[in-house]
Amino acid sequence: MKRVSWIVVGVCFLSLFLIISSQVYSEKQTKSSKQISVILYGNNIDRWQSLKQGMEQAGKDYEGEVNYVLMSLEHDKEEQLSLIQREIDNHADAVIIAANDSSMDLSSIRLPSKKYPILCVESGVDNQDIALVSADNYKMGESLAMEVIDHENEIAKIAIVMNHQQRDSVKARYEGFYNKIVEKFDNFTFWRSEKGENRAIIFAQRELTQEAVDVVVALDNSSLEAVIDATLNLNKNVKIYGIANSDKAVYYLDNGKVKTLVYQDEFSIGYISVKSILDGTTYKKEKMSHYIKYHVVDDTTLYLPENQHVLFPFVK
Amino acid sequence: MKDRINKLIRRLTKTYQRRSIQFTISISFTAIAIISMGFVGLTLYEKYIENSKQLVTQKNKQLIDQASLNLNTYIRNMMNISDTMYYSVIKSKDLAIEDMDKEMALLYEVNKDNLISIACFDDSGKLIAASPVATMKTDVSVQSQDWFIQANRKIENLHFSKPHVQELFDDSNFRYYWVVSLSRVVSLTYQGNTSRGILLVDMNFSDIEQLFSKVNAKGEGYVYLTDSEGELIYHPRQKMIYTNLMEENNKTAAQYEDGTHMETFQKEERAVVVKTVGYTGWKIISVTPIKEIAINLNQFKFFTVIILGVSVIVIIFGNILISQKVTNPIRKLEKSVRDLESGNLNSHIYTGGSHEIQHLGKTITSMVNQMKYLMDDIVKEQEEKRKSELDALQSQINPHFLYNTLDSIVWMVESERYPEAISMVTALASLFRISLSKGKNIISIKDEIEHAKNYLKIQKVRYKDQFSVTLDIDPQIMNYSTIKLIVQPLLENAIYYGVESMRDEGMITIRGYEEEGDIYIEVSDNGMGIPFEEQSLLLTDNNRARKRGSGIGLINVQQRIQLYFGKEYGLQIQSELDEGTTIIIHLPKVEYKEEK
Amino acid sequence: MKQSRKKIAGVIVVLLLSVCFYVGGKQFFKHQKSIDEVKHIKIGVSIYDEYDTYIAELMQEVSSLAKKKEMEEKIAITVDVQSAGGSQITQNDQIESFVDKNYNVVCVGLVDRTDASGVIDKAKSADIPIIFFNRELVNEDLERWDKIYYVGADAVQSGVMQGEIILEACKKNFESIDKNKDGILQYVIIEGEPGHQDALVRTEYSVKTVVNAGYTLQKLGNEIANWNKAQAITKMTSLLEKYGEEIEVVISNNDEMALGALEAIKNSNIESYPLVVGVDGVQGGLESVKKKEMIGTVYNDYRGQAKAIVEMAFALSLQQDFPEELNLIENKSIYLPYQKITYDNVQEYIRMLN
């Protein structure tokens, strides 16, 4: 009888050990990588190619998976909030947002834990201690202003596109630009989309036909592309300066349609944002310190090696 | 401190020794098994790691060789295209009257998977022909582009540029191409006049990328490509290096000789293999962080640990079971013995198990049985002794002898023969005193003879000198031991059966001497003698009716002597009819010590 | 002694059982989670090249339809579009990564339509349905598994319609088209990628249709421009250098190349423009028809195709039946019909597609 009980004990120990070790092993294997949901404004993922590449690279390096969620329209605060909530409810381990409206109130979001990682890229939210990974938008505006100052005559009439100022990035760029530009210029006009104009090119064409300007300044991607398309369609001869990150803008910079482009390194933004979440240390606002680089390029400096690599991402 | 350790060791060894056999066996076997397994495991493990490291380095080398081969083939292919374009087409064209469009287009179509474009320019940078797209971008300065300048530097060589974005042709889809430019100086012919031109073959950089990303698909480490000065051409994390998110040791590594090197970069140890590609001077560099090899081995380590763990558990339990099986019989035997110790002589001794245990069991059983017999014997002996003594004692209180003696005393007192009466009473008292001997069984021979003398005194009075007694005792034997009441019964027999019915005066002789280490006391009479047939019966037949006398009988004496001293001692009868009888008492020589 | 041993055994059995329950429970919940996760549909799309205008518009439509579907059905839908950059190997790798990430459906516009095995094998082994589009598989590959589908259009129809557009123009105005008045239509063809079914078929049927109607055609030249506008400019330029005014009709396998040809024509010193006809009905093509530069184009119903792709992907992910209105042939393929666009109806299309 004694012997049988020993056998039973032995078998129990063995199976216990095997089960535990197989569990540990399989957990090691599928060390379930963290799921990060990235909610970007706009409905065109191609605009975010560089950002995506940076995020994918960081995901590979730090064992995380990134899911991209796009909006149905260019901008809709409520939709973005509901998407954030949806992703959190769908067991995302962290959320990265490019906020299309910086006044968005994130305190209404139900978080699964106090320390739930939320991070902004390219465009941030006003409140709370949510960090923003971006270039120094104010300085970008300033640099653009300096280019206009260097290249344009002081009597030039400058049109500034005021769309998307609800994003703090665009607002900061505007402030940086305006505070610098008034040093030389005083002839300004401000362009805005009106209600019902749901394609950006419409407002651009309207504004272009309405008044004659020498310089058009656009402070974000979709505005710049709209201005470019409008000037091509209407065959207008204006000097275009912009802050944007699109292939189209680079193309037209190359052929001289756009005079100067200020361009932030979105690959780094993507990489650093995902890395900060996955290695868990630095995504809190007080810890995020450095800004991402940006480049100021015109058609002569476009092909310089240091600019080439940023402006022309390898298409994987 | 040392004391404490010593104490501890001693305690442990004691505990170890004191434990049961099973425990000892289990522990010892398990310890031995684990130690030897550990030793074997460790050795094999080290060897395996050694091997793995070698394999990895070898594999890396193979990968680099493969990459080098592929890259070589690719570069060769490009060079062939350039050569073909030049030698088979351009050289034979008179550009004043013909063009090279068709041939260029054909060459492009055949190779369009690897090429972006083929183009030919004259010395001033003007486009002569290009395929597939011939529309140039506006305000492009061909002459200032690197490939143009480099080609002109060394006109006999083919020049490979660093990867760059093609800045020549207008592709309206905002499309741009990363290319490596292969440029060379060519000789253009216009109606017999030759002039210099540049032939440009733009290779699709993503081919190089694909080539390397295949190689980089395996986990351990990565491979990258630099030009002869160490400037990066391809690196799997190129983007990160250009945006300063990480650093690479390319400039240093490109300076190594071809082969394997160990280096430490950013606190990480890595194995670096360098291979130079021919003609271009490009270098293929493979980097394997030592840590990565270790990580792969972690799996193996984990596996080993599991196997060891399982084995240890199996061994421990196996040992417990086996040792149980082995020591079970011992334990059962031990239990039986414990039973035995507690006095249960009839407990069943376990006789199973291995043959040694069986043997032990059987031996113990037979020992126990022997013990039982012996004990029974002793008990019987003791009983008999008691019985004999009781008999002897009882018979001393023979009523007839007492009556007769007391009658004699009364008669003597009535006859006023007071001294004789006193002497009788005294002798009687003495007789009884020695008979009892305070309950002792062993007395000195002196006392025994004294007792005999007293008896004789009394009997002499009664039998009125019917016989005479001669005492011949060696004084030396007086201090030896004997059982009490052995001479007197013989004397009684000698009187009653020997001399009483004699007409003449009988003669009784008592002799005592030492011979050959033993004591002999003889009681002889010259009476009738004992018939031969009866002699043997005298000592054996218990039921023989006693005619007269005190009744102890020879048998009793014999029994008691033998009970006390053993069967080799006792009585011997020598008798001849009408001549006389001698009974010899044979005793061992035992010093008499007064017992307290 | 026996008592304490029993106790130990009891404790161990309890331990063992609890570990079993824990492990079992975890597995169960993992399984539960995966059932729950049908709350989130992931669709992987691999296109052969992102610079193809038609494909780009198709993908844009797919994304916005998916978004609409998401709003309607309240189920999160992620569409992950990746470009294979013209490499079948890259495309196979992309399919593999879709499979690894457990996507519900993969949609593939093959780089090389003769080399579908890589894609099919990977998806099949993970039991993930495949919807091929735009580049048609050979039947043998289509039949290899019952979860392979194809969304496309009937290339023959597009070629025939091109022919019909030319015929209509000829009926109206043959004299001005036939510049050299020899009663024969001299034409050049600008072709797409060699081997692409659309290129082959459109080339053949556009010409055949015109010939079958009784006209005589003379081919002056044909060039391959790989669906690419810039290449078409170059090729057309060299054709113009050779034939110049002789060219009466330009038949292009798609709108982009037609636009390129038009640009080359505009940049040349041709006085009387030839007839230019394209296929696709992309923005630029429609604009060009509106401006009367292209005589017409054939609308490749990218919206219909996008809708079919999205509906099928959705149904497959939730393991539902396909909606009734999709007319699948043998429950496998859908061919959306082409539509002719000329100046008369181009405005409708422009409005519709905006």
Short mmCIF file of C-alpha atoms in Angstrom, two decimals, chain A residues 38-295:
data_model
loop_
_atom_site.label_atom_id
_atom_site.label_comp_id
_atom_site.label_asym_id
_atom_site.label_seq_id
_atom_site.Cartn_x
_atom_site.Cartn_y
_atom_site.Cartn_z
CA VAL A 38 -3.00 54.08 -33.29
CA ILE A 39 -5.88 56.42 -34.10
CA LEU A 40 -4.96 58.87 -36.82
CA TYR A 41 -6.98 61.73 -38.21
CA GLY A 42 -7.91 61.77 -41.84
CA ASN A 43 -9.02 58.82 -43.88
CA ASN A 44 -5.93 58.24 -45.96
CA ILE A 45 -3.25 56.00 -44.50
CA ASP A 46 -0.78 56.87 -47.26
CA ARG A 47 -0.29 60.26 -45.71
CA TRP A 48 1.14 58.51 -42.66
CA GLN A 49 3.59 56.18 -44.43
CA SER A 50 6.70 57.38 -42.63
CA LEU A 51 5.00 57.36 -39.26
CA LYS A 52 3.81 53.85 -39.93
CA GLN A 53 7.28 52.67 -40.86
CA GLY A 54 8.74 54.10 -37.68
CA MET A 55 6.06 52.45 -35.60
CA GLU A 56 6.48 49.09 -37.33
CA GLN A 57 10.21 49.18 -36.74
CA ALA A 58 9.75 49.93 -33.04
CA GLY A 59 7.08 47.25 -32.84
CA LYS A 60 9.55 44.73 -34.19
CA ASP A 61 12.34 45.86 -31.89
CA TYR A 62 10.31 45.93 -28.73
CA GLU A 63 7.79 43.19 -29.36
CA GLY A 64 4.59 45.03 -29.91
CA GLU A 65 1.87 45.01 -32.52
CA VAL A 66 0.47 48.16 -33.96
CA ASN A 67 -3.06 48.51 -35.36
CA TYR A 68 -4.06 51.57 -37.32
CA VAL A 69 -7.49 53.07 -37.12
CA LEU A 70 -8.53 55.75 -39.54
CA MET A 71 -11.40 58.15 -39.43
CA SER A 72 -14.23 58.24 -41.91
CA LEU A 73 -13.89 61.94 -42.41
CA GLU A 74 -11.04 64.30 -42.19
CA HIS A 75 -12.00 65.62 -38.80
CA ASP A 76 -14.60 64.71 -36.27
CA LYS A 77 -13.99 65.06 -32.58
CA GLU A 78 -16.79 62.76 -31.46
CA GLU A 79 -15.80 60.04 -33.85
CA GLN A 80 -12.25 60.12 -32.59
CA LEU A 81 -13.37 59.91 -28.96
CA SER A 82 -15.64 56.99 -29.70
CA LEU A 83 -12.86 55.24 -31.62
CA ILE A 84 -10.50 55.67 -28.69
CA GLN A 85 -13.08 54.20 -26.35
CA ARG A 86 -13.75 51.36 -28.74
CA GLU A 87 -10.12 50.43 -29.03
CA ILE A 88 -9.66 50.51 -25.28
CA ASP A 89 -12.71 48.31 -24.86
CA ASN A 90 -11.31 45.94 -27.44
CA HIS A 91 -8.35 45.18 -25.17
CA ALA A 92 -5.74 47.46 -26.72
CA ASP A 93 -2.82 47.72 -24.31
CA ALA A 94 -2.07 51.33 -25.20
CA VAL A 95 -3.43 54.05 -27.44
CA ILE A 96 -1.57 56.54 -29.61
CA ILE A 97 -3.55 59.41 -31.04
CA ALA A 98 -3.01 62.04 -33.64
CA ALA A 99 -5.68 64.33 -32.31
CA ASN A 100 -7.70 66.16 -34.89
CA ASP A 101 -9.09 68.42 -32.25
CA SER A 102 -6.84 69.29 -29.36
CA SER A 103 -9.70 70.39 -27.18
CA MET A 104 -10.90 66.81 -27.05
CA ASP A 105 -11.75 65.89 -23.49
CA LEU A 106 -10.10 62.61 -22.71
CA SER A 107 -11.34 62.54 -19.14
CA SER A 108 -14.58 61.10 -20.43
CA ILE A 109 -12.78 57.98 -21.56
CA ARG A 110 -13.11 54.95 -19.29
CA LEU A 111 -9.61 53.64 -18.79
CA PRO A 112 -8.97 50.09 -17.57
CA SER A 113 -6.28 51.35 -15.19
CA LYS A 114 -4.85 54.54 -13.91
CA LYS A 115 -1.56 53.99 -15.62
CA TYR A 116 -3.02 53.18 -18.99
CA PRO A 117 -0.57 54.49 -21.59
CA ILE A 118 -1.92 57.19 -23.87
CA LEU A 119 0.35 59.18 -26.12
CA CYS A 120 -0.12 61.77 -28.84
CA VAL A 121 1.79 62.04 -32.08
CA GLU A 122 1.97 64.96 -34.46
CA SER A 123 -0.96 66.71 -32.80
CA GLY A 124 -1.74 66.67 -29.11
CA VAL A 125 -4.49 67.26 -26.58
CA ASP A 126 -4.56 70.35 -24.39
CA ASN A 127 -5.24 68.94 -21.01
CA GLN A 128 -3.84 66.30 -18.73
CA ASP A 129 -0.35 64.97 -18.71
CA ILE A 130 -0.48 63.28 -22.06
CA ALA A 131 2.79 63.69 -23.89
CA LEU A 132 3.09 64.73 -27.51
CA VAL A 133 5.80 63.40 -29.77
CA SER A 134 6.42 65.95 -32.46
CA ALA A 135 8.85 68.45 -33.83
CA ASP A 136 8.83 71.89 -32.33
CA ASN A 137 5.83 73.27 -34.19
CA TYR A 138 6.40 76.84 -33.14
CA LYS A 139 9.94 76.74 -34.46
CA MET A 140 8.78 75.12 -37.69
CA GLY A 141 6.43 78.03 -38.23
CA GLU A 142 9.27 80.39 -37.49
CA SER A 143 11.63 78.72 -39.90
CA LEU A 144 9.05 78.85 -42.65
CA ALA A 145 8.55 82.55 -41.95
CA MET A 146 12.29 83.08 -42.24
CA GLU A 147 12.31 81.43 -45.64
CA VAL A 148 9.53 83.70 -46.84
CA ILE A 149 11.38 86.66 -45.42
CA ASP A 150 14.55 85.64 -47.24
CA HIS A 151 12.95 85.08 -50.60
CA GLU A 152 10.07 87.47 -50.94
CA ASN A 153 9.64 91.12 -51.49
CA GLU A 154 8.14 93.03 -48.58
CA ILE A 155 5.26 94.27 -50.61
CA ALA A 156 4.12 90.76 -51.38
CA LYS A 157 0.61 89.81 -50.39
CA ILE A 158 0.60 86.69 -48.27
CA ALA A 159 -2.35 84.35 -47.92
CA ILE A 160 -2.26 82.09 -44.88
CA VAL A 161 -4.48 79.01 -44.83
CA MET A 162 -6.16 78.87 -41.44
CA ASN A 163 -7.71 75.43 -41.63
CA HIS A 164 -7.30 72.82 -38.88
CA GLN A 165 -6.31 75.32 -36.21
CA GLN A 166 -8.14 73.11 -33.77
CA ARG A 167 -5.02 71.00 -33.82
CA ASP A 168 -2.51 72.42 -31.42
CA SER A 169 0.31 71.58 -33.81
CA VAL A 170 -1.16 73.71 -36.57
CA LYS A 171 -1.97 76.46 -34.11
CA ALA A 172 1.59 76.50 -32.82
CA ARG A 173 2.94 76.59 -36.35
CA TYR A 174 0.68 79.49 -37.15
CA GLU A 175 1.81 81.39 -34.08
CA GLY A 176 5.46 80.75 -34.83
CA PHE A 177 4.98 81.79 -38.40
CA TYR A 178 2.91 84.86 -37.75
CA ASN A 179 5.05 86.24 -34.95
CA LYS A 180 8.06 86.09 -37.22
CA ILE A 181 6.51 87.11 -40.49
CA VAL A 182 5.21 90.43 -39.19
CA GLU A 183 8.81 91.52 -38.86
CA LYS A 184 8.87 92.11 -42.59
CA PHE A 185 5.40 91.86 -44.01
CA ASP A 186 2.10 93.51 -43.31
CA ASN A 187 -0.11 92.53 -46.21
CA PHE A 188 -1.98 89.42 -45.12
CA THR A 189 -5.14 87.61 -45.99
CA PHE A 190 -6.54 84.59 -44.21
CA TRP A 191 -8.13 81.69 -46.03
CA ARG A 192 -10.58 79.30 -44.49
CA SER A 193 -12.82 76.46 -45.54
CA GLU A 194 -16.48 77.22 -45.36
CA LYS A 195 -19.30 74.97 -44.40
CA GLY A 196 -20.24 72.53 -47.13
CA GLU A 197 -16.83 72.52 -48.72
CA ASN A 198 -15.94 68.95 -47.87
CA ARG A 199 -13.21 68.66 -50.43
CA ALA A 200 -10.26 70.82 -49.59
CA ILE A 201 -9.56 71.76 -53.18
CA ILE A 202 -12.89 73.54 -53.37
CA PHE A 203 -12.07 76.17 -50.78
CA ALA A 204 -8.61 76.63 -52.25
CA GLN A 205 -9.97 77.21 -55.69
CA ARG A 206 -12.59 79.57 -54.33
CA GLU A 207 -10.08 81.61 -52.43
CA LEU A 208 -7.64 81.66 -55.31
CA THR A 209 -10.22 82.99 -57.67
CA GLN A 210 -11.49 85.50 -55.15
CA GLU A 211 -8.30 87.39 -54.65
CA ALA A 212 -4.92 87.74 -56.19
CA VAL A 213 -2.05 86.94 -53.89
CA ASP A 214 1.66 86.47 -54.38
CA VAL A 215 2.39 83.97 -51.69
CA VAL A 216 0.28 81.22 -50.22
CA VAL A 217 1.31 79.65 -46.95
CA ALA A 218 -0.17 76.30 -45.88
CA LEU A 219 0.56 74.89 -42.46
CA ASP A 220 -0.61 71.28 -42.80
CA ASN A 221 -0.69 68.48 -45.31
CA SER A 222 -4.17 68.53 -46.70
CA SER A 223 -4.19 72.31 -46.99
CA LEU A 224 -0.91 72.29 -48.90
CA GLU A 225 -2.08 69.61 -51.31
CA ALA A 226 -5.32 71.43 -51.87
CA VAL A 227 -3.45 74.65 -52.67
CA ILE A 228 -1.17 72.84 -55.08
CA ASP A 229 -4.06 71.19 -56.90
CA ALA A 230 -5.97 74.42 -57.05
CA THR A 231 -3.08 76.41 -58.48
CA LEU A 232 -2.50 73.72 -61.11
CA ASN A 233 -6.11 73.53 -62.07
CA LEU A 234 -6.54 77.26 -62.26
CA ASN A 235 -3.10 77.73 -63.69
CA LYS A 236 -2.27 80.38 -61.17
CA ASN A 237 1.23 81.57 -60.59
CA VAL A 238 1.71 81.87 -56.87
CA LYS A 239 4.62 81.02 -54.66
CA ILE A 240 3.71 78.25 -52.29
CA TYR A 241 5.35 77.71 -48.93
CA GLY A 242 4.25 74.92 -46.68
CA ILE A 243 4.69 72.67 -43.69
CA ALA A 244 3.76 69.16 -44.76
CA ASN A 245 4.85 65.57 -45.10
CA SER A 246 3.55 64.26 -48.38
CA ASP A 247 5.00 62.74 -51.51
CA LYS A 248 2.96 65.14 -53.54
CA ALA A 249 4.43 68.14 -51.77
CA VAL A 250 7.94 66.80 -52.31
CA TYR A 251 7.22 66.21 -55.98
CA TYR A 252 6.05 69.74 -56.49
CA LEU A 253 8.94 71.07 -54.50
CA ASP A 254 11.16 69.27 -56.93
CA ASN A 255 9.62 70.86 -59.97
CA GLY A 256 9.53 74.26 -58.37
CA LYS A 257 5.84 74.67 -57.82
CA VAL A 258 6.41 74.71 -54.08
CA LYS A 259 9.16 77.03 -53.07
CA THR A 260 10.06 75.78 -49.63
CA LEU A 261 8.89 72.88 -47.55
CA VAL A 262 9.30 72.38 -43.84
CA TYR A 263 9.17 68.71 -43.16
CA GLN A 264 9.28 66.87 -39.85
CA ASP A 265 10.81 63.46 -39.41
CA GLU A 266 7.71 61.38 -38.91
CA PHE A 267 9.66 58.13 -38.94
CA SER A 268 11.31 59.17 -35.69
CA ILE A 269 7.97 60.23 -34.30
CA GLY A 270 6.55 56.80 -35.03
CA TYR A 271 9.56 54.99 -33.67
CA ILE A 272 9.96 56.96 -30.50
CA SER A 273 6.26 56.94 -29.65
CA VAL A 274 5.92 53.18 -29.92
CA LYS A 275 9.24 52.58 -28.21
CA SER A 276 8.27 54.77 -25.27
CA ILE A 277 5.16 52.74 -24.70
CA LEU A 278 6.72 49.34 -25.18
CA ASP A 279 9.71 49.90 -22.97
CA GLY A 280 7.34 51.46 -20.51
CA THR A 281 9.50 54.20 -19.23
CA THR A 282 9.16 57.52 -20.88
CA TYR A 283 5.69 58.13 -22.21
CA LYS A 284 4.63 60.40 -19.39
CA LYS A 285 4.62 64.05 -20.28
CA GLU A 286 7.12 65.13 -17.69
CA LYS A 287 9.61 62.61 -18.92
CA MET A 288 9.35 63.24 -22.66
CA SER A 289 11.80 65.92 -23.41
CA HIS A 290 13.33 66.05 -26.77
CA TYR A 291 11.80 67.25 -29.93
CA ILE A 292 11.90 65.49 -33.24
CA LYS A 293 14.03 66.95 -35.99
CA TYR A 294 12.58 68.85 -38.87
CA HIS A 295 14.07 69.86 -42.19
#
